[in-house]
Amino acid sequence: MALRELKVCLLGDTGVGKSSIVWRFVEDSFDPNINPTIGASFMTKTVQYQNELHKFLIWDTAGQERFRALAPMYYRGSAAAIIVYDITKEETFSTLKNWVKELRQHGPPNIVVAIAGNKCDLNDAREVMEKDAKDYADSIHAIFVETSAKNAININELFIEISRRIPSTDTNPPASGKGFKLRRQPSATKRSCC
Amino acid sequence: MSLRKRDEGDGVGGNVRLAGSPEAAEERAPGRCLPLLPWDRFSAWLHCVCVVGFDLELGQAVEVLYPQHAKLTDKEKTNICYLSFPDSNSGCLGDTQFCFRFRQSSSRKLSWHCLLDQFDRDLPIYLKKDPAYYYGYVYFRQVQDKTLKRGYFQKSLVLVSKLPYIHFFHIVLGHIAPEYFEKNEPFLEAACSDIDRWPSPVPGKTLHLPIMGIVIKVRIPTCHDKPGTTEVLQTAHQPATQISITLPTVHEVDLFRCFSPVFFHIQMLWELVLLGEPLVVMAPSPSESSETVLALVSCISPLKYYSDFRPYFTIHDSEFKEYTTRTQAPPSVILGVTNPFFAKTLQHWPHIIRIGDIKLSGEVPKQVKVKKLKNLKTLDSKPGVYTSYKPYLNRDEEIIKQLQKGIQQKRPAEAQSIILRRSFLELTQSFIIPLERYVASLMPLQKSISPWKSPPQLKPFNQEEFMKTLEKAGPQLTSRLKGDWIGLYRHFLKSPNFDGWFRTRRKEMTQKLEALHLEALCNEDLLFWSQKHTEVETVDLVLKLKDKLADGENLPVKPGTMEKLQLHIDSIILALPEDLQGILIKTGKM
């Protein structure tokens, strides 16, 4: 079975739960008191997808502003980017849109983008409507899920969907339209969620 | 999720990390070591990271130091400052990478020493740490910058480490330094935090080392690898370098490229290095001087070069006086220098290699004669080897032809280097095998080992006896090279490299004898013995056995021996009167 190394980066505002998502996916555990990441932390997990093994090389970047300038090192060469926001904090969703813009300008051309609205267990404190986020994700052809790293909701599904969207190495590339084609969607940001 | 604001002054010293990250969990320090603390993993790889800049008033100065608690004496700092910048007006515009080595100014405790020493044991001898020296790996950038008073941006990022993994650190610096110069502080903090999550540098294991968005895959050689075979890591397909890099070696230099300016003299240089002759490399830049010195030192591998060597040496070095004094003969060292001043200072040195610009590829070097020392006056002298040394061995024309043919056929430099390395290896092995064989004969016979006497002594090394063995079992068995091998051996036996090699062998063999003795002792019925002896003698035996138990950890004993020894001790103690039992169980325990 072929093993493919797939670089994946997580982007998003500080405190939205990027590390917790990775932690849940890799270790299937949750720690409510983890420290902010320095630069980025790195973990790997190998999953089977059809007749391939996908080894995810996951770069979980720091959300803090002072590390902002380092992001290109992590999304450079990435097959997928997971942009995370916190459904209970409106401003984290605006940050997400800036990340989409940055990826469009400087990211790899065929990067698969996934949007994760984390902390969906805190529905009472919700500030971002699921429909708004979903519409936005659709407009940029991104994967969209609401997740809870705490309650293990949609975490594996998120990565399975990434595996599905990543072009296979077969000589015949899959039908277009599944990939994320930021550059051909100049009108994508017209829609606003607020 | 709780977020703690970190105060600005904290820098990387705070080292916040995911509590119980998976790597930390998967690999615990061995029993007698303390649990891992922040920076422990980092210090298994690096002593510290420095940024050296140029201050208009102070000159070179350490601007940044990670970790902030890293200890460097003032002398060490001064050395790092001078050694991190080009010494002369050699230009070096743009980016330059090189390496230096400096003396540790005080014997300080390594916080991580217990684990490091354990790794050290499995390393090939030439990759073992030298407790007295550090390596400095430098990425120097010099570009015009009109906004600065000096008119130039001049800065070095320096990795200070005990590990001689030249190629590996070259790649790491090449990846992180250019980005650092663009992004400054938070970048270095992030990079150090990555390194602090690296697995330990265990020999023989494939290590995946994530750093700033890429994963570097390396394998550190072990002393059990067959010499000359590089266990190249295999990958099904090489993914883009933005994802991961697989290094074929951690320590090897590009031998062919480094030696190309002195191509016709390589065999003579091998002799000079083998004999530990004072050797200076005068090069136009630190990168050429350091590469050439490292190539020289490695050409006698798997023998270790035991004298001091300085890939890049400056007039400010704290050992400058010691090494350049004319009051005594030049020391057994290899120095790499760039400052024209050395042409005068080291004029009295017996062997001088002068390097022009190293050609990147292609050009066939022309046949050149060894130059007379008196012709070396100034820095403008022509490239070449200046010496009055007459090689003991005839030149290996075959390897020269083979490499020349390779140049004509545009054989890749890596392949040329492999050919050259193999030829050096064969030469070194042909030379060393008779010595190995003779030294092995100094081992006492197995039957002379008695459990009730001290381990027998090794027979002394007798030069004439050794020379006699050469008639029948000399290097002529494995090497087609003719020449004065006997003369070469006689000279070698007086050299620091022989001294170091023999001391190492003697230590290994003495340990082997002790191990055999211990095994013999464990095969005796010690309880039966003690019952036939007085109580005092039995107590004495128990105390001796306990000593052996404590020392035995470093002995190459058969598996199970130490457990056997423990059982013997326990059963003898149990057979003693109770009051004595209590005392003996306590003694020797922490």
Short mmCIF file of C-alpha atoms in Angstrom, two decimals, chain B residues 203-561:
data_model
loop_
_atom_site.label_atom_id
_atom_site.label_comp_id
_atom_site.label_asym_id
_atom_site.label_seq_id
_atom_site.Cartn_x
_atom_site.Cartn_y
_atom_site.Cartn_z
CA PRO B 203 22.59 6.21 17.28
CA GLY B 204 21.15 3.73 14.82
CA LYS B 205 17.60 5.01 14.95
CA THR B 206 15.86 6.90 12.18
CA LEU B 207 14.95 10.23 13.69
CA HIS B 208 12.20 12.53 12.48
CA LEU B 209 13.08 16.05 13.45
CA PRO B 210 10.43 18.67 12.78
CA ILE B 211 11.74 22.20 12.41
CA MET B 212 9.89 25.25 11.16
CA GLY B 213 7.47 23.57 8.80
CA ILE B 214 9.66 20.73 7.53
CA VAL B 215 10.67 17.35 8.87
CA ILE B 216 14.35 16.38 8.65
CA LYS B 217 14.93 12.63 8.63
CA VAL B 218 18.33 11.41 9.72
CA ARG B 219 20.05 8.32 10.99
CA ILE B 220 23.00 8.73 13.32
CA PRO B 221 25.60 6.02 12.66
CA THR B 222 26.57 3.47 15.30
CA CYS B 223 29.88 1.79 16.07
CA HIS B 224 28.29 -1.46 14.90
CA ASP B 225 27.80 -0.21 11.33
CA LYS B 226 30.21 -1.69 8.85
CA PRO B 227 32.78 1.03 8.06
CA GLY B 228 32.31 2.53 4.65
CA THR B 229 28.68 1.59 4.34
CA THR B 230 26.41 4.51 4.84
CA GLU B 231 23.01 3.29 5.80
CA VAL B 232 21.13 5.59 3.53
CA LEU B 233 17.58 6.14 4.56
CA GLN B 234 15.24 4.88 1.94
CA THR B 235 12.11 6.64 0.93
CA ALA B 236 9.62 5.38 -1.58
CA HIS B 237 9.46 8.76 -3.21
CA GLN B 238 11.12 11.96 -2.19
CA PRO B 239 8.42 14.49 -1.39
CA ALA B 240 8.94 18.19 -1.89
CA THR B 241 11.59 19.75 0.33
CA GLN B 242 8.89 21.98 1.77
CA ILE B 243 7.53 18.91 3.53
CA SER B 244 10.49 16.78 4.50
CA ILE B 245 14.18 16.24 3.78
CA THR B 246 15.99 12.92 4.08
CA LEU B 247 19.70 13.32 4.81
CA PRO B 248 22.01 10.56 3.61
CA THR B 249 24.55 11.47 6.31
CA VAL B 250 24.80 13.56 9.46
CA HIS B 251 28.53 14.15 9.48
CA GLU B 252 30.18 13.53 6.12
CA VAL B 253 31.65 16.37 4.09
CA ASP B 254 31.81 16.51 0.31
CA LEU B 255 35.32 15.03 0.18
CA PHE B 256 35.85 15.33 -3.54
CA ARG B 257 34.88 18.97 -3.75
CA CYS B 258 36.94 19.89 -0.68
CA PHE B 259 40.02 18.13 -1.99
CA SER B 260 39.69 19.22 -5.59
CA PRO B 261 42.09 22.18 -5.20
CA VAL B 262 44.80 19.82 -3.89
CA PHE B 263 43.69 16.82 -5.87
CA PHE B 264 47.14 15.42 -6.70
CA HIS B 265 48.34 15.51 -3.13
CA ILE B 266 45.49 13.70 -1.41
CA GLN B 267 47.57 10.69 -0.52
CA MET B 268 50.36 12.78 0.94
CA LEU B 269 47.76 14.73 2.92
CA TRP B 270 46.39 11.42 4.22
CA GLU B 271 49.87 10.60 5.54
CA LEU B 272 50.27 14.03 7.13
CA VAL B 273 46.91 13.72 8.90
CA LEU B 274 47.58 10.13 9.95
CA LEU B 275 50.91 11.18 11.47
CA GLY B 276 49.37 14.16 13.26
CA GLU B 277 51.71 16.61 11.56
CA PRO B 278 51.14 20.35 12.10
CA LEU B 279 49.08 21.45 9.17
CA VAL B 280 47.61 24.80 8.24
CA VAL B 281 45.00 25.47 5.58
CA MET B 282 45.06 29.02 4.22
CA ALA B 283 41.83 29.71 2.40
CA PRO B 284 40.07 32.74 1.01
CA SER B 285 37.00 32.35 3.25
CA PRO B 286 35.91 30.59 6.45
CA SER B 287 33.64 28.23 4.56
CA GLU B 288 36.54 26.94 2.46
CA SER B 289 38.92 26.74 5.40
CA SER B 290 36.42 24.86 7.56
CA GLU B 291 35.37 22.45 4.83
CA THR B 292 38.96 21.60 3.99
CA VAL B 293 40.00 21.06 7.61
CA LEU B 294 36.97 18.83 8.22
CA ALA B 295 37.73 16.88 5.05
CA LEU B 296 41.32 16.37 6.22
CA VAL B 297 40.27 15.18 9.65
CA SER B 298 37.75 12.74 8.16
CA CYS B 299 40.07 11.25 5.54
CA ILE B 300 41.63 8.83 8.06
CA SER B 301 38.22 7.53 9.16
CA PRO B 302 37.44 5.08 10.78
CA LEU B 303 40.54 6.13 12.72
CA LYS B 304 39.91 9.08 14.96
CA TYR B 305 42.06 12.15 14.59
CA TYR B 306 43.16 12.69 18.19
CA SER B 307 44.90 16.07 18.06
CA ASP B 308 43.16 19.43 18.08
CA PHE B 309 41.78 20.78 14.84
CA ARG B 310 40.24 24.16 14.14
CA PRO B 311 38.17 24.38 10.98
CA TYR B 312 38.39 28.15 11.32
CA PHE B 313 40.96 29.87 13.49
CA THR B 314 41.49 33.59 13.97
CA ILE B 315 44.15 35.83 15.42
CA HIS B 316 41.75 36.60 18.28
CA ASP B 317 41.40 32.98 19.34
CA SER B 318 42.33 32.35 22.96
CA GLU B 319 44.76 29.66 21.79
CA PHE B 320 46.40 31.95 19.24
CA LYS B 321 49.60 32.44 21.24
CA GLU B 322 49.80 28.82 22.27
CA TYR B 323 49.59 27.60 18.68
CA THR B 324 51.70 30.18 16.92
CA THR B 325 54.62 30.58 19.29
CA ARG B 326 58.03 30.17 17.72
CA THR B 327 59.70 29.17 20.96
CA GLN B 328 58.73 25.55 20.45
CA ALA B 329 58.05 23.28 17.50
CA PRO B 330 54.64 23.76 15.87
CA PRO B 331 52.00 21.69 17.71
CA SER B 332 50.22 18.66 16.29
CA VAL B 333 47.09 20.51 15.13
CA ILE B 334 45.26 21.32 11.92
CA LEU B 335 44.30 24.96 11.59
CA GLY B 336 42.08 26.60 9.00
CA VAL B 337 42.77 30.31 8.57
CA THR B 338 41.81 33.15 6.26
CA ASN B 339 43.65 36.13 7.67
CA PRO B 340 46.71 37.05 5.52
CA PHE B 341 48.52 37.76 8.77
CA PHE B 342 48.91 34.01 9.29
CA ALA B 343 51.08 33.69 6.19
CA LYS B 344 53.75 35.44 8.21
CA THR B 345 52.89 34.09 11.68
CA LEU B 346 52.90 30.48 10.55
CA GLN B 347 55.75 30.77 8.10
CA HIS B 348 57.78 28.32 10.17
CA TRP B 349 55.12 25.60 9.91
CA PRO B 350 56.27 22.50 8.03
CA HIS B 351 53.15 21.90 5.93
CA ILE B 352 50.94 24.58 4.46
CA ILE B 353 47.95 24.02 2.21
CA ARG B 354 46.91 27.05 0.25
CA ILE B 355 43.45 26.91 -1.25
CA GLY B 356 42.16 29.17 -3.98
CA ASP B 357 38.47 29.36 -4.61
CA ILE B 358 36.96 25.90 -4.52
CA LYS B 359 35.61 25.13 -7.95
CA LEU B 360 32.03 24.04 -7.91
CA SER B 361 32.43 21.36 -10.53
CA GLY B 362 33.84 20.42 -13.86
CA GLU B 363 37.34 21.60 -14.34
CA VAL B 364 40.10 19.00 -14.40
CA PRO B 365 42.83 20.04 -11.99
CA LYS B 366 46.23 20.33 -13.59
CA GLN B 367 49.15 18.23 -12.46
CA VAL B 368 51.01 20.27 -9.86
CA LYS B 369 54.25 19.74 -8.03
CA VAL B 370 54.63 20.08 -4.31
CA LYS B 371 55.92 23.57 -3.63
CA LYS B 372 58.96 24.50 -1.64
CA LEU B 373 58.20 26.23 1.62
CA LYS B 374 60.56 29.13 0.96
CA ASN B 375 58.33 30.15 -1.93
CA LEU B 376 55.52 30.92 0.47
CA LYS B 377 55.83 34.55 1.39
CA THR B 378 52.53 36.29 1.12
CA LEU B 379 48.87 35.62 0.71
CA ASP B 380 49.24 36.12 -3.01
CA SER B 381 51.16 32.85 -3.27
CA LYS B 382 49.66 30.33 -5.59
CA PRO B 383 47.32 27.57 -4.40
CA GLY B 384 49.04 24.31 -3.59
CA VAL B 385 50.71 22.30 -0.88
CA TYR B 386 53.89 23.84 0.53
CA THR B 387 56.04 21.26 2.29
CA SER B 388 59.37 19.51 2.22
CA TYR B 389 57.73 16.26 3.34
CA LYS B 390 58.53 13.16 1.31
CA PRO B 391 55.64 10.70 1.39
CA TYR B 392 56.44 7.21 2.61
CA LEU B 393 54.11 5.53 0.16
CA ASN B 394 54.12 5.69 -3.61
CA ARG B 395 51.23 7.54 -5.14
CA ASP B 396 48.11 5.62 -6.03
CA GLU B 397 47.89 6.52 -9.71
CA GLU B 398 44.83 4.36 -10.18
CA ILE B 399 42.53 6.39 -7.95
CA ILE B 400 43.76 9.62 -9.55
CA LYS B 401 43.00 8.22 -12.98
CA GLN B 402 39.62 6.96 -11.89
CA LEU B 403 38.63 10.34 -10.50
CA GLN B 404 39.99 12.22 -13.50
CA LYS B 405 37.97 9.99 -15.75
CA GLY B 406 34.96 10.78 -13.58
CA ILE B 407 35.51 14.49 -14.10
CA GLN B 408 35.70 14.03 -17.85
CA GLN B 409 32.57 11.90 -17.85
CA LYS B 410 30.81 14.43 -15.64
CA ARG B 411 30.24 11.88 -12.91
CA PRO B 412 28.18 13.47 -10.11
CA ALA B 413 30.22 14.96 -7.26
CA GLU B 414 28.52 12.64 -4.74
CA ALA B 415 29.70 9.59 -6.69
CA GLN B 416 33.23 11.02 -6.89
CA SER B 417 33.18 11.61 -3.15
CA ILE B 418 32.07 8.03 -2.52
CA ILE B 419 34.93 6.70 -4.66
CA LEU B 420 37.42 8.91 -2.87
CA ARG B 421 36.07 8.02 0.57
CA ARG B 422 36.25 4.32 -0.23
CA SER B 423 39.83 4.62 -1.38
CA PHE B 424 40.82 6.45 1.80
CA LEU B 425 38.99 3.84 3.83
CA GLU B 426 40.82 0.97 2.11
CA LEU B 427 44.13 2.70 2.67
CA THR B 428 43.43 3.38 6.35
CA GLN B 429 42.20 -0.15 6.91
CA SER B 430 45.21 -1.69 5.17
CA PHE B 431 47.35 0.39 7.47
CA ILE B 432 45.51 -0.32 10.70
CA ILE B 433 44.69 -4.05 10.31
CA PRO B 434 48.25 -5.25 11.17
CA LEU B 435 48.16 -3.04 14.27
CA GLU B 436 44.76 -4.38 15.28
CA ARG B 437 45.99 -7.91 14.79
CA TYR B 438 49.12 -7.34 16.84
CA VAL B 439 47.30 -5.57 19.65
CA ALA B 440 44.75 -8.40 19.79
CA SER B 441 47.69 -10.76 20.43
CA LEU B 442 48.54 -8.78 23.58
CA MET B 443 45.42 -10.18 25.20
CA PRO B 444 46.23 -12.87 27.79
CA LEU B 445 44.90 -16.36 27.11
CA GLN B 446 41.42 -17.16 28.35
CA LYS B 447 42.79 -19.98 30.52
CA SER B 448 44.97 -17.52 32.45
CA ILE B 449 41.84 -15.92 33.86
CA SER B 450 41.19 -17.26 37.34
CA PRO B 451 38.19 -16.17 39.37
CA TRP B 452 40.30 -16.25 42.54
CA LYS B 453 43.06 -13.97 41.25
CA SER B 454 42.95 -10.44 39.88
CA PRO B 455 42.33 -10.23 36.14
CA PRO B 456 45.59 -10.82 34.18
CA GLN B 457 47.40 -7.84 32.66
CA LEU B 458 47.70 -7.04 28.98
CA LYS B 459 51.11 -7.70 27.50
CA PRO B 460 52.98 -4.44 26.74
CA PHE B 461 53.20 -3.08 23.19
CA ASN B 462 56.62 -3.93 21.82
CA GLN B 463 57.52 -1.95 18.71
CA GLU B 464 60.12 -4.37 17.36
CA GLU B 465 57.86 -7.33 17.94
CA PHE B 466 55.14 -5.54 16.02
CA MET B 467 57.52 -4.68 13.18
CA LYS B 468 58.41 -8.35 12.87
CA THR B 469 54.76 -9.26 12.31
CA LEU B 470 54.72 -6.95 9.28
CA GLU B 471 56.96 -9.27 7.26
CA LYS B 472 54.25 -11.89 7.00
CA ALA B 473 51.05 -10.06 7.83
CA GLY B 474 51.74 -6.48 6.75
CA PRO B 475 49.62 -4.11 4.69
CA GLN B 476 50.93 -5.79 1.51
CA LEU B 477 48.15 -8.35 2.07
CA THR B 478 45.40 -5.82 1.46
CA SER B 479 46.99 -2.89 -0.35
CA ARG B 480 48.69 -2.83 -3.72
CA LEU B 481 50.53 0.35 -2.80
CA LYS B 482 54.29 0.09 -2.57
CA GLY B 483 56.61 2.25 -0.58
CA ASP B 484 58.20 2.53 2.83
CA TRP B 485 55.37 1.12 4.95
CA ILE B 486 57.83 0.32 7.75
CA GLY B 487 58.96 3.94 7.88
CA LEU B 488 55.33 5.05 7.98
CA TYR B 489 54.59 2.72 10.92
CA ARG B 490 57.66 3.86 12.84
CA HIS B 491 56.62 7.47 12.42
CA PHE B 492 52.99 6.69 13.28
CA LEU B 493 53.92 4.91 16.52
CA LYS B 494 55.37 8.20 17.75
CA SER B 495 52.29 10.21 16.77
CA PRO B 496 49.39 11.41 18.94
CA ASN B 497 47.01 9.42 16.74
CA PHE B 498 48.72 6.17 17.67
CA ASP B 499 48.76 7.19 21.30
CA GLY B 500 45.03 7.95 21.28
CA TRP B 501 44.19 4.84 19.30
CA PHE B 502 46.23 2.55 21.54
CA ARG B 503 44.86 4.05 24.74
CA THR B 504 41.32 3.46 23.49
CA ARG B 505 42.11 -0.14 22.48
CA ARG B 506 43.86 -0.82 25.78
CA LYS B 507 40.88 0.49 27.70
CA GLU B 508 38.49 -1.68 25.69
CA MET B 509 40.64 -4.76 26.17
CA THR B 510 41.12 -4.16 29.88
CA GLN B 511 37.35 -3.87 30.22
CA LYS B 512 36.95 -7.07 28.25
CA LEU B 513 39.37 -8.82 30.63
CA GLU B 514 37.47 -7.52 33.62
CA ALA B 515 34.24 -8.70 32.04
CA LEU B 516 35.63 -12.19 31.40
CA HIS B 517 36.94 -12.29 34.94
CA LEU B 518 33.57 -11.29 36.31
CA GLU B 519 31.83 -13.94 34.22
CA ALA B 520 34.29 -16.55 35.48
CA LEU B 521 33.62 -15.45 39.05
CA CYS B 522 29.86 -15.70 38.57
CA ASN B 523 30.23 -19.28 37.29
CA GLU B 524 31.79 -20.37 40.59
CA ASP B 525 29.83 -21.66 43.56
CA LEU B 526 30.55 -18.64 45.73
CA LEU B 527 28.26 -19.73 48.55
CA PHE B 528 30.13 -23.02 48.84
CA TRP B 529 33.41 -21.08 48.89
CA SER B 530 32.22 -18.78 51.65
CA GLN B 531 31.13 -21.69 53.80
CA LYS B 532 34.69 -23.01 53.71
CA HIS B 533 36.19 -19.65 54.66
CA THR B 534 36.12 -17.41 57.71
CA GLU B 535 33.46 -14.82 58.29
CA VAL B 536 35.95 -12.00 57.73
CA GLU B 537 36.95 -13.41 54.34
CA THR B 538 33.30 -13.83 53.38
CA VAL B 539 32.48 -10.24 54.31
CA ASP B 540 35.48 -9.11 52.30
CA LEU B 541 34.19 -11.12 49.33
CA VAL B 542 30.71 -9.59 49.59
CA LEU B 543 32.13 -6.08 49.65
CA LYS B 544 34.31 -6.81 46.61
CA LEU B 545 31.38 -8.32 44.74
CA LYS B 546 29.29 -5.26 45.54
CA ASP B 547 32.01 -3.04 44.09
CA LYS B 548 31.98 -5.13 40.94
CA LEU B 549 28.22 -4.84 40.77
CA ALA B 550 28.51 -1.05 40.84
CA ASP B 551 31.33 -0.88 38.27
CA GLY B 552 29.96 -3.63 36.09
CA GLU B 553 27.43 -1.43 34.32
CA ASN B 554 30.09 -0.25 31.90
CA LEU B 555 31.62 -3.67 31.27
CA PRO B 556 30.85 -5.67 28.12
CA VAL B 557 29.58 -8.70 30.06
CA LYS B 558 27.27 -11.38 28.71
CA PRO B 559 23.61 -10.65 29.38
CA GLY B 560 22.47 -12.05 32.69
CA THR B 561 25.89 -11.77 34.35
#
